Amino acid sequence: MTYTGPSISLHVHITIDPSNVEKFLEALKPGYEGVIAEPENTYFEVFHNPENPGEFKFVENWNGTKEWFMNVQMKKPYYEPYLAITEPMFIKERTFEIWGRMPGKEWVSVKETN
């Protein structure tokens, strides 16, 4: 069955000191695993800036509304240890953008080789 309800794409931009990259990724892994196990999560990819190794972008797609995401998903317990460890590493304020995804499949392309 194809999901036809609202869906969002969360874009998170984080900048840390490049000397903390290994520790940051180590702290991220359990939270990442928790997120991708959620049935509403349809996509999660971590990007980094090769010109600035301490700069990361997360892109997460969710089946749900922004309100659901903020009131239900963001309260999951696996975020707490990740934030406790990583927030002190931030050298710039973390930024968030939440975008509404286009309905249907007309504007989606995911190749198996991705």
PDB file of N, CA and C in Angstrom:
ATOM      1  N   MET A   1       0.847  -1.184   0.000  1.00  0.00           N
ATOM      2  CA  MET A   1       0.000   0.000   0.000  1.00  0.00           C
ATOM      3  C   MET A   1       0.893   1.248   0.000  1.00  0.00           C
ATOM      4  N   THR A   2       0.577   2.198  -0.821  1.00  0.00           N
ATOM      5  CA  THR A   2       1.326   3.442  -0.932  1.00  0.00           C
ATOM      6  C   THR A   2       0.779   4.470   0.047  1.00  0.00           C
ATOM      7  N   TYR A   3       1.691   5.116   0.777  1.00  0.00           N
ATOM      8  CA  TYR A   3       1.312   6.178   1.710  1.00  0.00           C
ATOM      9  C   TYR A   3       0.872   7.402   0.911  1.00  0.00           C
ATOM     10  N   THR A   4      -0.275   7.976   1.271  1.00  0.00           N
ATOM     11  CA  THR A   4      -0.787   9.146   0.545  1.00  0.00           C
ATOM     12  C   THR A   4      -1.002  10.360   1.443  1.00  0.00           C
ATOM     13  N   GLY A   5      -0.608  10.261   2.710  1.00  0.00           N
ATOM     14  CA  GLY A   5      -0.804  11.365   3.640  1.00  0.00           C
ATOM     15  C   GLY A   5       0.290  12.413   3.528  1.00  0.00           C
ATOM     16  N   PRO A   6       0.305  13.357   4.462  1.00  0.00           N
ATOM     17  CA  PRO A   6       1.323  14.410   4.437  1.00  0.00           C
ATOM     18  C   PRO A   6       2.704  13.839   4.743  1.00  0.00           C
ATOM     19  N   SER A   7       3.707  14.447   4.156  1.00  0.00           N
ATOM     20  CA  SER A   7       5.077  14.052   4.470  1.00  0.00           C
ATOM     21  C   SER A   7       5.973  15.282   4.411  1.00  0.00           C
ATOM     22  N   ILE A   8       7.050  15.213   5.181  1.00  0.00           N
ATOM     23  CA  ILE A   8       7.970  16.344   5.306  1.00  0.00           C
ATOM     24  C   ILE A   8       9.402  15.891   5.059  1.00  0.00           C
ATOM     25  N   SER A   9      10.244  16.858   4.776  1.00  0.00           N
ATOM     26  CA  SER A   9      11.674  16.632   4.663  1.00  0.00           C
ATOM     27  C   SER A   9      12.368  17.600   5.614  1.00  0.00           C
ATOM     28  N   LEU A  10      13.116  17.039   6.549  1.00  0.00           N
ATOM     29  CA  LEU A  10      13.858  17.820   7.538  1.00  0.00           C
ATOM     30  C   LEU A  10      15.301  17.953   7.070  1.00  0.00           C
ATOM     31  N   HIS A  11      15.813  19.190   7.068  1.00  0.00           N
ATOM     32  CA  HIS A  11      17.199  19.460   6.693  1.00  0.00           C
ATOM     33  C   HIS A  11      17.868  20.125   7.896  1.00  0.00           C
ATOM     34  N   VAL A  12      18.892  19.485   8.420  1.00  0.00           N
ATOM     35  CA  VAL A  12      19.600  19.978   9.600  1.00  0.00           C
ATOM     36  C   VAL A  12      21.033  20.288   9.191  1.00  0.00           C
ATOM     37  N   HIS A  13      21.516  21.472   9.553  1.00  0.00           N
ATOM     38  CA  HIS A  13      22.882  21.888   9.237  1.00  0.00           C
ATOM     39  C   HIS A  13      23.637  22.054  10.547  1.00  0.00           C
ATOM     40  N   ILE A  14      24.750  21.337  10.672  1.00  0.00           N
ATOM     41  CA  ILE A  14      25.554  21.349  11.900  1.00  0.00           C
ATOM     42  C   ILE A  14      27.001  21.616  11.532  1.00  0.00           C
ATOM     43  N   THR A  15      27.660  22.472  12.312  1.00  0.00           N
ATOM     44  CA  THR A  15      29.087  22.716  12.132  1.00  0.00           C
ATOM     45  C   THR A  15      29.793  22.472  13.455  1.00  0.00           C
ATOM     46  N   ILE A  16      30.782  21.590  13.407  1.00  0.00           N
ATOM     47  CA  ILE A  16      31.590  21.268  14.586  1.00  0.00           C
ATOM     48  C   ILE A  16      33.056  21.523  14.253  1.00  0.00           C
ATOM     49  N   ASP A  17      33.882  21.544  15.286  1.00  0.00           N
ATOM     50  CA  ASP A  17      35.317  21.632  15.070  1.00  0.00           C
ATOM     51  C   ASP A  17      35.753  20.357  14.345  1.00  0.00           C
ATOM     52  N   PRO A  18      36.495  20.469  13.253  1.00  0.00           N
ATOM     53  CA  PRO A  18      36.904  19.274  12.510  1.00  0.00           C
ATOM     54  C   PRO A  18      37.647  18.235  13.352  1.00  0.00           C
ATOM     55  N   SER A  19      38.275  18.654  14.427  1.00  0.00           N
ATOM     56  CA  SER A  19      38.979  17.686  15.279  1.00  0.00           C
ATOM     57  C   SER A  19      38.014  16.756  16.011  1.00  0.00           C
ATOM     58  N   ASN A  20      36.722  17.090  16.026  1.00  0.00           N
ATOM     59  CA  ASN A  20      35.716  16.274  16.716  1.00  0.00           C
ATOM     60  C   ASN A  20      34.898  15.377  15.786  1.00  0.00           C
ATOM     61  N   VAL A  21      35.250  15.303  14.516  1.00  0.00           N
ATOM     62  CA  VAL A  21      34.427  14.556  13.555  1.00  0.00           C
ATOM     63  C   VAL A  21      34.226  13.109  13.986  1.00  0.00           C
ATOM     64  N   GLU A  22      35.275  12.422  14.351  1.00  0.00           N
ATOM     65  CA  GLU A  22      35.152  11.007  14.732  1.00  0.00           C
ATOM     66  C   GLU A  22      34.242  10.838  15.946  1.00  0.00           C
ATOM     67  N   LYS A  23      34.429  11.679  16.973  1.00  0.00           N
ATOM     68  CA  LYS A  23      33.573  11.611  18.170  1.00  0.00           C
ATOM     69  C   LYS A  23      32.123  11.944  17.829  1.00  0.00           C
ATOM     70  N   PHE A  24      31.943  12.926  16.962  1.00  0.00           N
ATOM     71  CA  PHE A  24      30.597  13.322  16.554  1.00  0.00           C
ATOM     72  C   PHE A  24      29.871  12.165  15.872  1.00  0.00           C
ATOM     73  N   LEU A  25      30.522  11.536  14.903  1.00  0.00           N
ATOM     74  CA  LEU A  25      29.894  10.434  14.178  1.00  0.00           C
ATOM     75  C   LEU A  25      29.621   9.243  15.102  1.00  0.00           C
ATOM     76  N   GLU A  26      30.517   9.009  16.035  1.00  0.00           N
ATOM     77  CA  GLU A  26      30.314   7.935  17.021  1.00  0.00           C
ATOM     78  C   GLU A  26      29.068   8.212  17.870  1.00  0.00           C
ATOM     79  N   ALA A  27      28.885   9.465  18.282  1.00  0.00           N
ATOM     80  CA  ALA A  27      27.712   9.838  19.089  1.00  0.00           C
ATOM     81  C   ALA A  27      26.436   9.838  18.251  1.00  0.00           C
ATOM     82  N   LEU A  28      26.550  10.146  16.972  1.00  0.00           N
ATOM     83  CA  LEU A  28      25.391  10.180  16.082  1.00  0.00           C
ATOM     84  C   LEU A  28      24.839   8.788  15.800  1.00  0.00           C
ATOM     85  N   LYS A  29      25.696   7.790  15.714  1.00  0.00           N
ATOM     86  CA  LYS A  29      25.292   6.464  15.230  1.00  0.00           C
ATOM     87  C   LYS A  29      24.085   5.872  15.961  1.00  0.00           C
ATOM     88  N   PRO A  30      24.031   5.845  17.304  1.00  0.00           N
ATOM     89  CA  PRO A  30      22.845   5.265  17.960  1.00  0.00           C
ATOM     90  C   PRO A  30      21.555   6.030  17.644  1.00  0.00           C
ATOM     91  N   GLY A  31      21.622   7.346  17.564  1.00  0.00           N
ATOM     92  CA  GLY A  31      20.445   8.134  17.208  1.00  0.00           C
ATOM     93  C   GLY A  31      20.026   7.886  15.768  1.00  0.00           C
ATOM     94  N   TYR A  32      20.993   7.799  14.885  1.00  0.00           N
ATOM     95  CA  TYR A  32      20.720   7.484  13.480  1.00  0.00           C
ATOM     96  C   TYR A  32      20.008   6.141  13.377  1.00  0.00           C
ATOM     97  N   GLU A  33      20.516   5.143  14.096  1.00  0.00           N
ATOM     98  CA  GLU A  33      19.902   3.806  14.079  1.00  0.00           C
ATOM     99  C   GLU A  33      18.473   3.857  14.622  1.00  0.00           C
ATOM    100  N   GLY A  34      18.247   4.667  15.666  1.00  0.00           N
ATOM    101  CA  GLY A  34      16.899   4.819  16.206  1.00  0.00           C
ATOM    102  C   GLY A  34      15.955   5.446  15.201  1.00  0.00           C
ATOM    103  N   VAL A  35      16.427   6.476  14.515  1.00  0.00           N
ATOM    104  CA  VAL A  35      15.593   7.171  13.526  1.00  0.00           C
ATOM    105  C   VAL A  35      15.230   6.247  12.369  1.00  0.00           C
ATOM    106  N   ILE A  36      16.208   5.549  11.800  1.00  0.00           N
ATOM    107  CA  ILE A  36      15.901   4.735  10.620  1.00  0.00           C
ATOM    108  C   ILE A  36      15.039   3.525  10.966  1.00  0.00           C
ATOM    109  N   ALA A  37      14.946   3.182  12.254  1.00  0.00           N
ATOM    110  CA  ALA A  37      14.061   2.090  12.678  1.00  0.00           C
ATOM    111  C   ALA A  37      12.602   2.538  12.782  1.00  0.00           C
ATOM    112  N   GLU A  38      12.359   3.842  12.788  1.00  0.00           N
ATOM    113  CA  GLU A  38      10.990   4.352  12.908  1.00  0.00           C
ATOM    114  C   GLU A  38      10.217   4.079  11.619  1.00  0.00           C
ATOM    115  N   PRO A  39       9.001   3.556  11.713  1.00  0.00           N
ATOM    116  CA  PRO A  39       8.243   3.255  10.492  1.00  0.00           C
ATOM    117  C   PRO A  39       7.912   4.501   9.666  1.00  0.00           C
ATOM    118  N   GLU A  40       7.823   5.656  10.291  1.00  0.00           N
ATOM    119  CA  GLU A  40       7.493   6.893   9.563  1.00  0.00           C
ATOM    120  C   GLU A  40       8.689   7.475   8.816  1.00  0.00           C
ATOM    121  N   ASN A  41       9.902   7.035   9.157  1.00  0.00           N
ATOM    122  CA  ASN A  41      11.092   7.548   8.487  1.00  0.00           C
ATOM    123  C   ASN A  41      11.287   6.794   7.178  1.00  0.00           C
ATOM    124  N   THR A  42      11.321   7.540   6.080  1.00  0.00           N
ATOM    125  CA  THR A  42      11.473   6.903   4.770  1.00  0.00           C
ATOM    126  C   THR A  42      12.846   7.140   4.148  1.00  0.00           C
ATOM    127  N   TYR A  43      13.627   8.040   4.744  1.00  0.00           N
ATOM    128  CA  TYR A  43      14.932   8.368   4.167  1.00  0.00           C
ATOM    129  C   TYR A  43      15.733   9.123   5.210  1.00  0.00           C
ATOM    130  N   PHE A  44      17.023   8.798   5.332  1.00  0.00           N
ATOM    131  CA  PHE A  44      17.926   9.562   6.188  1.00  0.00           C
ATOM    132  C   PHE A  44      19.314   9.427   5.582  1.00  0.00           C
ATOM    133  N   GLU A  45      19.880  10.555   5.209  1.00  0.00           N
ATOM    134  CA  GLU A  45      21.243  10.551   4.698  1.00  0.00           C
ATOM    135  C   GLU A  45      22.029  11.660   5.375  1.00  0.00           C
ATOM    136  N   VAL A  46      23.278  11.336   5.707  1.00  0.00           N
ATOM    137  CA  VAL A  46      24.196  12.287   6.328  1.00  0.00           C
ATOM    138  C   VAL A  46      25.177  12.730   5.247  1.00  0.00           C
ATOM    139  N   PHE A  47      25.287  14.038   5.068  1.00  0.00           N
ATOM    140  CA  PHE A  47      26.209  14.618   4.098  1.00  0.00           C
ATOM    141  C   PHE A  47      27.292  15.388   4.850  1.00  0.00           C
ATOM    142  N   HIS A  48      28.461  15.521   4.247  1.00  0.00           N
ATOM    143  CA  HIS A  48      29.508  16.370   4.823  1.00  0.00           C
ATOM    144  C   HIS A  48      30.075  17.253   3.716  1.00  0.00           C
ATOM    145  N   ASN A  49      30.670  18.343   4.126  1.00  0.00           N
ATOM    146  CA  ASN A  49      31.263  19.289   3.186  1.00  0.00           C
ATOM    147  C   ASN A  49      32.747  18.958   3.057  1.00  0.00           C
ATOM    148  N   PRO A  50      33.198  18.466   1.913  1.00  0.00           N
ATOM    149  CA  PRO A  50      34.610  18.107   1.777  1.00  0.00           C
ATOM    150  C   PRO A  50      35.553  19.305   1.907  1.00  0.00           C
ATOM    151  N   GLU A  51      35.037  20.511   1.705  1.00  0.00           N
ATOM    152  CA  GLU A  51      35.869  21.703   1.855  1.00  0.00           C
ATOM    153  C   GLU A  51      35.917  22.183   3.297  1.00  0.00           C
ATOM    154  N   ASN A  52      35.016  21.690   4.136  1.00  0.00           N
ATOM    155  CA  ASN A  52      34.994  22.009   5.566  1.00  0.00           C
ATOM    156  C   ASN A  52      34.566  20.739   6.300  1.00  0.00           C
ATOM    157  N   PRO A  53      35.518  19.895   6.691  1.00  0.00           N
ATOM    158  CA  PRO A  53      35.192  18.576   7.238  1.00  0.00           C
ATOM    159  C   PRO A  53      34.322  18.588   8.500  1.00  0.00           C
ATOM    160  N   GLY A  54      34.181  19.715   9.158  1.00  0.00           N
ATOM    161  CA  GLY A  54      33.333  19.781  10.346  1.00  0.00           C
ATOM    162  C   GLY A  54      31.895  20.177  10.052  1.00  0.00           C
ATOM    163  N   GLU A  55      31.558  20.319   8.788  1.00  0.00           N
ATOM    164  CA  GLU A  55      30.218  20.766   8.405  1.00  0.00           C
ATOM    165  C   GLU A  55      29.404  19.578   7.884  1.00  0.00           C
ATOM    166  N   PHE A  56      28.227  19.389   8.492  1.00  0.00           N
ATOM    167  CA  PHE A  56      27.351  18.263   8.149  1.00  0.00           C
ATOM    168  C   PHE A  56      25.953  18.757   7.822  1.00  0.00           C
ATOM    169  N   LYS A  57      25.279  18.000   6.983  1.00  0.00           N
ATOM    170  CA  LYS A  57      23.859  18.227   6.714  1.00  0.00           C
ATOM    171  C   LYS A  57      23.174  16.874   6.794  1.00  0.00           C
ATOM    172  N   PHE A  58      22.068  16.835   7.531  1.00  0.00           N
ATOM    173  CA  PHE A  58      21.220  15.647   7.584  1.00  0.00           C
ATOM    174  C   PHE A  58      19.977  15.950   6.763  1.00  0.00           C
ATOM    175  N   VAL A  59      19.553  15.001   5.966  1.00  0.00           N
ATOM    176  CA  VAL A  59      18.288  15.099   5.250  1.00  0.00           C
ATOM    177  C   VAL A  59      17.468  13.877   5.640  1.00  0.00           C
ATOM    178  N   GLU A  60      16.305  14.137   6.231  1.00  0.00           N
ATOM    179  CA  GLU A  60      15.418  13.068   6.689  1.00  0.00           C
ATOM    180  C   GLU A  60      14.040  13.294   6.079  1.00  0.00           C
ATOM    181  N   ASN A  61      13.460  12.250   5.528  1.00  0.00           N
ATOM    182  CA  ASN A  61      12.089  12.325   5.029  1.00  0.00           C
ATOM    183  C   ASN A  61      11.192  11.511   5.951  1.00  0.00           C
ATOM    184  N   TRP A  62      10.030  12.090   6.249  1.00  0.00           N
ATOM    185  CA  TRP A  62       9.095  11.494   7.206  1.00  0.00           C
ATOM    186  C   TRP A  62       7.681  11.492   6.660  1.00  0.00           C
ATOM    187  N   ASN A  63       6.981  10.402   6.884  1.00  0.00           N
ATOM    188  CA  ASN A  63       5.543  10.352   6.628  1.00  0.00           C
ATOM    189  C   ASN A  63       4.850  10.887   7.869  1.00  0.00           C
ATOM    190  N   GLY A  64       4.369  12.111   7.789  1.00  0.00           N
ATOM    191  CA  GLY A  64       3.711  12.770   8.912  1.00  0.00           C
ATOM    192  C   GLY A  64       3.737  14.270   8.703  1.00  0.00           C
ATOM    193  N   THR A  65       3.097  14.976   9.603  1.00  0.00           N
ATOM    194  CA  THR A  65       3.055  16.437   9.539  1.00  0.00           C
ATOM    195  C   THR A  65       4.189  17.039  10.361  1.00  0.00           C
ATOM    196  N   LYS A  66       4.425  18.322  10.163  1.00  0.00           N
ATOM    197  CA  LYS A  66       5.406  19.041  10.981  1.00  0.00           C
ATOM    198  C   LYS A  66       5.000  18.971  12.451  1.00  0.00           C
ATOM    199  N   GLU A  67       3.709  19.113  12.729  1.00  0.00           N
ATOM    200  CA  GLU A  67       3.220  19.069  14.115  1.00  0.00           C
ATOM    201  C   GLU A  67       3.481  17.700  14.733  1.00  0.00           C
ATOM    202  N   TRP A  68       3.200  16.644  13.989  1.00  0.00           N
ATOM    203  CA  TRP A  68       3.494  15.292  14.488  1.00  0.00           C
ATOM    204  C   TRP A  68       4.986  15.161  14.773  1.00  0.00           C
ATOM    205  N   PHE A  69       5.816  15.623  13.840  1.00  0.00           N
ATOM    206  CA  PHE A  69       7.259  15.495  14.007  1.00  0.00           C
ATOM    207  C   PHE A  69       7.726  16.199  15.281  1.00  0.00           C
ATOM    208  N   MET A  70       7.283  17.437  15.483  1.00  0.00           N
ATOM    209  CA  MET A  70       7.722  18.215  16.643  1.00  0.00           C
ATOM    210  C   MET A  70       7.168  17.662  17.954  1.00  0.00           C
ATOM    211  N   ASN A  71       5.918  17.204  17.958  1.00  0.00           N
ATOM    212  CA  ASN A  71       5.264  16.783  19.199  1.00  0.00           C
ATOM    213  C   ASN A  71       5.434  15.314  19.547  1.00  0.00           C
ATOM    214  N   VAL A  72       5.764  14.492  18.571  1.00  0.00           N
ATOM    215  CA  VAL A  72       5.909  13.050  18.820  1.00  0.00           C
ATOM    216  C   VAL A  72       7.344  12.600  18.556  1.00  0.00           C
ATOM    217  N   GLN A  73       7.792  12.752  17.323  1.00  0.00           N
ATOM    218  CA  GLN A  73       9.099  12.210  16.953  1.00  0.00           C
ATOM    219  C   GLN A  73      10.244  12.857  17.725  1.00  0.00           C
ATOM    220  N   MET A  74      10.244  14.171  17.847  1.00  0.00           N
ATOM    221  CA  MET A  74      11.362  14.852  18.513  1.00  0.00           C
ATOM    222  C   MET A  74      11.452  14.552  20.002  1.00  0.00           C
ATOM    223  N   LYS A  75      10.469  13.883  20.559  1.00  0.00           N
ATOM    224  CA  LYS A  75      10.495  13.538  21.988  1.00  0.00           C
ATOM    225  C   LYS A  75      11.003  12.123  22.232  1.00  0.00           C
ATOM    226  N   LYS A  76      11.489  11.449  21.194  1.00  0.00           N
ATOM    227  CA  LYS A  76      11.992  10.086  21.348  1.00  0.00           C
ATOM    228  C   LYS A  76      13.260  10.120  22.205  1.00  0.00           C
ATOM    229  N   PRO A  77      13.430   9.136  23.085  1.00  0.00           N
ATOM    230  CA  PRO A  77      14.545   9.173  24.037  1.00  0.00           C
ATOM    231  C   PRO A  77      15.934   9.043  23.420  1.00  0.00           C
ATOM    232  N   TYR A  78      16.062   8.527  22.233  1.00  0.00           N
ATOM    233  CA  TYR A  78      17.403   8.353  21.670  1.00  0.00           C
ATOM    234  C   TYR A  78      18.041   9.667  21.236  1.00  0.00           C
ATOM    235  N   TYR A  79      17.287  10.765  21.187  1.00  0.00           N
ATOM    236  CA  TYR A  79      17.888  12.058  20.861  1.00  0.00           C
ATOM    237  C   TYR A  79      18.692  12.623  22.041  1.00  0.00           C
ATOM    238  N   GLU A  80      18.271  12.326  23.268  1.00  0.00           N
ATOM    239  CA  GLU A  80      18.895  12.936  24.453  1.00  0.00           C
ATOM    240  C   GLU A  80      20.391  12.666  24.567  1.00  0.00           C
ATOM    241  N   PRO A  81      20.852  11.398  24.512  1.00  0.00           N
ATOM    242  CA  PRO A  81      22.299  11.186  24.636  1.00  0.00           C
ATOM    243  C   PRO A  81      23.087  11.801  23.477  1.00  0.00           C
ATOM    244  N   TYR A  82      22.524  11.738  22.282  1.00  0.00           N
ATOM    245  CA  TYR A  82      23.187  12.335  21.123  1.00  0.00           C
ATOM    246  C   TYR A  82      23.389  13.833  21.342  1.00  0.00           C
ATOM    247  N   LEU A  83      22.333  14.529  21.753  1.00  0.00           N
ATOM    248  CA  LEU A  83      22.428  15.974  21.955  1.00  0.00           C
ATOM    249  C   LEU A  83      23.351  16.327  23.111  1.00  0.00           C
ATOM    250  N   ALA A  84      23.300  15.549  24.184  1.00  0.00           N
ATOM    251  CA  ALA A  84      24.164  15.826  25.340  1.00  0.00           C
ATOM    252  C   ALA A  84      25.641  15.759  24.959  1.00  0.00           C
ATOM    253  N   ILE A  85      25.976  14.824  24.095  1.00  0.00           N
ATOM    254  CA  ILE A  85      27.376  14.664  23.688  1.00  0.00           C
ATOM    255  C   ILE A  85      27.764  15.657  22.598  1.00  0.00           C
ATOM    256  N   THR A  86      26.891  15.885  21.632  1.00  0.00           N
ATOM    257  CA  THR A  86      27.298  16.657  20.450  1.00  0.00           C
ATOM    258  C   THR A  86      27.092  18.162  20.554  1.00  0.00           C
ATOM    259  N   GLU A  87      26.080  18.613  21.285  1.00  0.00           N
ATOM    260  CA  GLU A  87      25.846  20.067  21.335  1.00  0.00           C
ATOM    261  C   GLU A  87      27.074  20.851  21.788  1.00  0.00           C
ATOM    262  N   PRO A  88      27.867  20.368  22.768  1.00  0.00           N
ATOM    263  CA  PRO A  88      29.079  21.114  23.131  1.00  0.00           C
ATOM    264  C   PRO A  88      30.116  21.184  22.001  1.00  0.00           C
ATOM    265  N   MET A  89      29.994  20.332  21.004  1.00  0.00           N
ATOM    266  CA  MET A  89      30.928  20.339  19.870  1.00  0.00           C
ATOM    267  C   MET A  89      30.570  21.387  18.825  1.00  0.00           C
ATOM    268  N   PHE A  90      29.347  21.900  18.845  1.00  0.00           N
ATOM    269  CA  PHE A  90      28.892  22.839  17.817  1.00  0.00           C
ATOM    270  C   PHE A  90      29.692  24.137  17.908  1.00  0.00           C
ATOM    271  N   ILE A  91      30.208  24.598  16.765  1.00  0.00           N
ATOM    272  CA  ILE A  91      30.913  25.887  16.745  1.00  0.00           C
ATOM    273  C   ILE A  91      30.067  26.966  16.067  1.00  0.00           C
ATOM    274  N   LYS A  92      28.937  26.561  15.509  1.00  0.00           N
ATOM    275  CA  LYS A  92      27.936  27.487  14.973  1.00  0.00           C
ATOM    276  C   LYS A  92      26.581  26.975  15.425  1.00  0.00           C
ATOM    277  N   GLU A  93      25.618  27.868  15.449  1.00  0.00           N
ATOM    278  CA  GLU A  93      24.273  27.456  15.821  1.00  0.00           C
ATOM    279  C   GLU A  93      23.723  26.472  14.781  1.00  0.00           C
ATOM    280  N   ARG A  94      23.157  25.398  15.269  1.00  0.00           N
ATOM    281  CA  ARG A  94      22.525  24.399  14.392  1.00  0.00           C
ATOM    282  C   ARG A  94      21.286  25.025  13.759  1.00  0.00           C
ATOM    283  N   THR A  95      21.064  24.751  12.482  1.00  0.00           N
ATOM    284  CA  THR A  95      19.881  25.277  11.804  1.00  0.00           C
ATOM    285  C   THR A  95      19.023  24.125  11.286  1.00  0.00           C
ATOM    286  N   PHE A  96      17.724  24.393  11.215  1.00  0.00           N
ATOM    287  CA  PHE A  96      16.739  23.413  10.756  1.00  0.00           C
ATOM    288  C   PHE A  96      15.867  24.048   9.685  1.00  0.00           C
ATOM    289  N   GLU A  97      15.493  23.255   8.718  1.00  0.00           N
ATOM    290  CA  GLU A  97      14.460  23.630   7.753  1.00  0.00           C
ATOM    291  C   GLU A  97      13.534  22.432   7.613  1.00  0.00           C
ATOM    292  N   ILE A  98      12.242  22.686   7.618  1.00  0.00           N
ATOM    293  CA  ILE A  98      11.277  21.620   7.375  1.00  0.00           C
ATOM    294  C   ILE A  98      10.493  21.995   6.125  1.00  0.00           C
ATOM    295  N   TRP A  99      10.571  21.122   5.146  1.00  0.00           N
ATOM    296  CA  TRP A  99       9.919  21.326   3.855  1.00  0.00           C
ATOM    297  C   TRP A  99       8.779  20.333   3.710  1.00  0.00           C
ATOM    298  N   GLY A 100       7.704  20.769   3.068  1.00  0.00           N
ATOM    299  CA  GLY A 100       6.629  19.849   2.705  1.00  0.00           C
ATOM    300  C   GLY A 100       7.009  19.138   1.419  1.00  0.00           C
ATOM    301  N   ARG A 101       6.836  17.831   1.409  1.00  0.00           N
ATOM    302  CA  ARG A 101       7.148  17.072   0.201  1.00  0.00           C
ATOM    303  C   ARG A 101       5.980  17.154  -0.774  1.00  0.00           C
ATOM    304  N   MET A 102       6.276  17.112  -2.045  1.00  0.00           N
ATOM    305  CA  MET A 102       5.249  17.126  -3.083  1.00  0.00           C
ATOM    306  C   MET A 102       4.449  15.830  -2.983  1.00  0.00           C
ATOM    307  N   PRO A 103       3.129  15.901  -3.110  1.00  0.00           N
ATOM    308  CA  PRO A 103       2.321  14.681  -3.008  1.00  0.00           C
ATOM    309  C   PRO A 103       2.548  13.749  -4.200  1.00  0.00           C
ATOM    310  N   GLY A 104       2.319  12.479  -3.957  1.00  0.00           N
ATOM    311  CA  GLY A 104       2.441  11.484  -5.022  1.00  0.00           C
ATOM    312  C   GLY A 104       3.885  11.167  -5.357  1.00  0.00           C
ATOM    313  N   LYS A 105       4.091  10.554  -6.496  1.00  0.00           N
ATOM    314  CA  LYS A 105       5.429  10.113  -6.922  1.00  0.00           C
ATOM    315  C   LYS A 105       5.942  10.861  -8.154  1.00  0.00           C
ATOM    316  N   GLU A 106       5.156  11.828  -8.651  1.00  0.00           N
ATOM    317  CA  GLU A 106       5.529  12.517  -9.885  1.00  0.00           C
ATOM    318  C   GLU A 106       6.895  13.192  -9.792  1.00  0.00           C
ATOM    319  N   TRP A 107       7.268  13.698  -8.606  1.00  0.00           N
ATOM    320  CA  TRP A 107       8.508  14.456  -8.442  1.00  0.00           C
ATOM    321  C   TRP A 107       9.515  13.729  -7.569  1.00  0.00           C
ATOM    322  N   VAL A 108       9.484  12.401  -7.586  1.00  0.00           N
ATOM    323  CA  VAL A 108      10.418  11.589  -6.795  1.00  0.00           C
ATOM    324  C   VAL A 108      11.156  10.643  -7.726  1.00  0.00           C
ATOM    325  N   SER A 109      12.452  10.568  -7.570  1.00  0.00           N
ATOM    326  CA  SER A 109      13.251   9.583  -8.298  1.00  0.00           C
ATOM    327  C   SER A 109      14.325   9.060  -7.358  1.00  0.00           C
ATOM    328  N   VAL A 110      14.295   7.775  -7.109  1.00  0.00           N
ATOM    329  CA  VAL A 110      15.333   7.123  -6.314  1.00  0.00           C
ATOM    330  C   VAL A 110      15.779   5.902  -7.104  1.00  0.00           C
ATOM    331  N   LYS A 111      17.038   5.867  -7.443  1.00  0.00           N
ATOM    332  CA  LYS A 111      17.563   4.744  -8.210  1.00  0.00           C
ATOM    333  C   LYS A 111      18.104   3.681  -7.257  1.00  0.00           C
ATOM    334  N   GLU A 112      18.008   2.424  -7.646  1.00  0.00           N
ATOM    335  CA  GLU A 112      18.484   1.337  -6.798  1.00  0.00           C
ATOM    336  C   GLU A 112      19.965   1.465  -6.489  1.00  0.00           C
ATOM    337  N   THR A 113      20.736   2.068  -7.368  1.00  0.00           N
ATOM    338  CA  THR A 113      22.173   2.197  -7.152  1.00  0.00           C
ATOM    339  C   THR A 113      22.521   3.314  -6.184  1.00  0.00           C
ATOM    340  N   ASN A 114      21.529   4.029  -5.670  1.00  0.00           N
ATOM    341  CA  ASN A 114      21.776   5.132  -4.747  1.00  0.00           C
ATOM    342  C   ASN A 114      22.316   4.603  -3.457  1.00  0.00           C
TER     343      ASN A 114
END
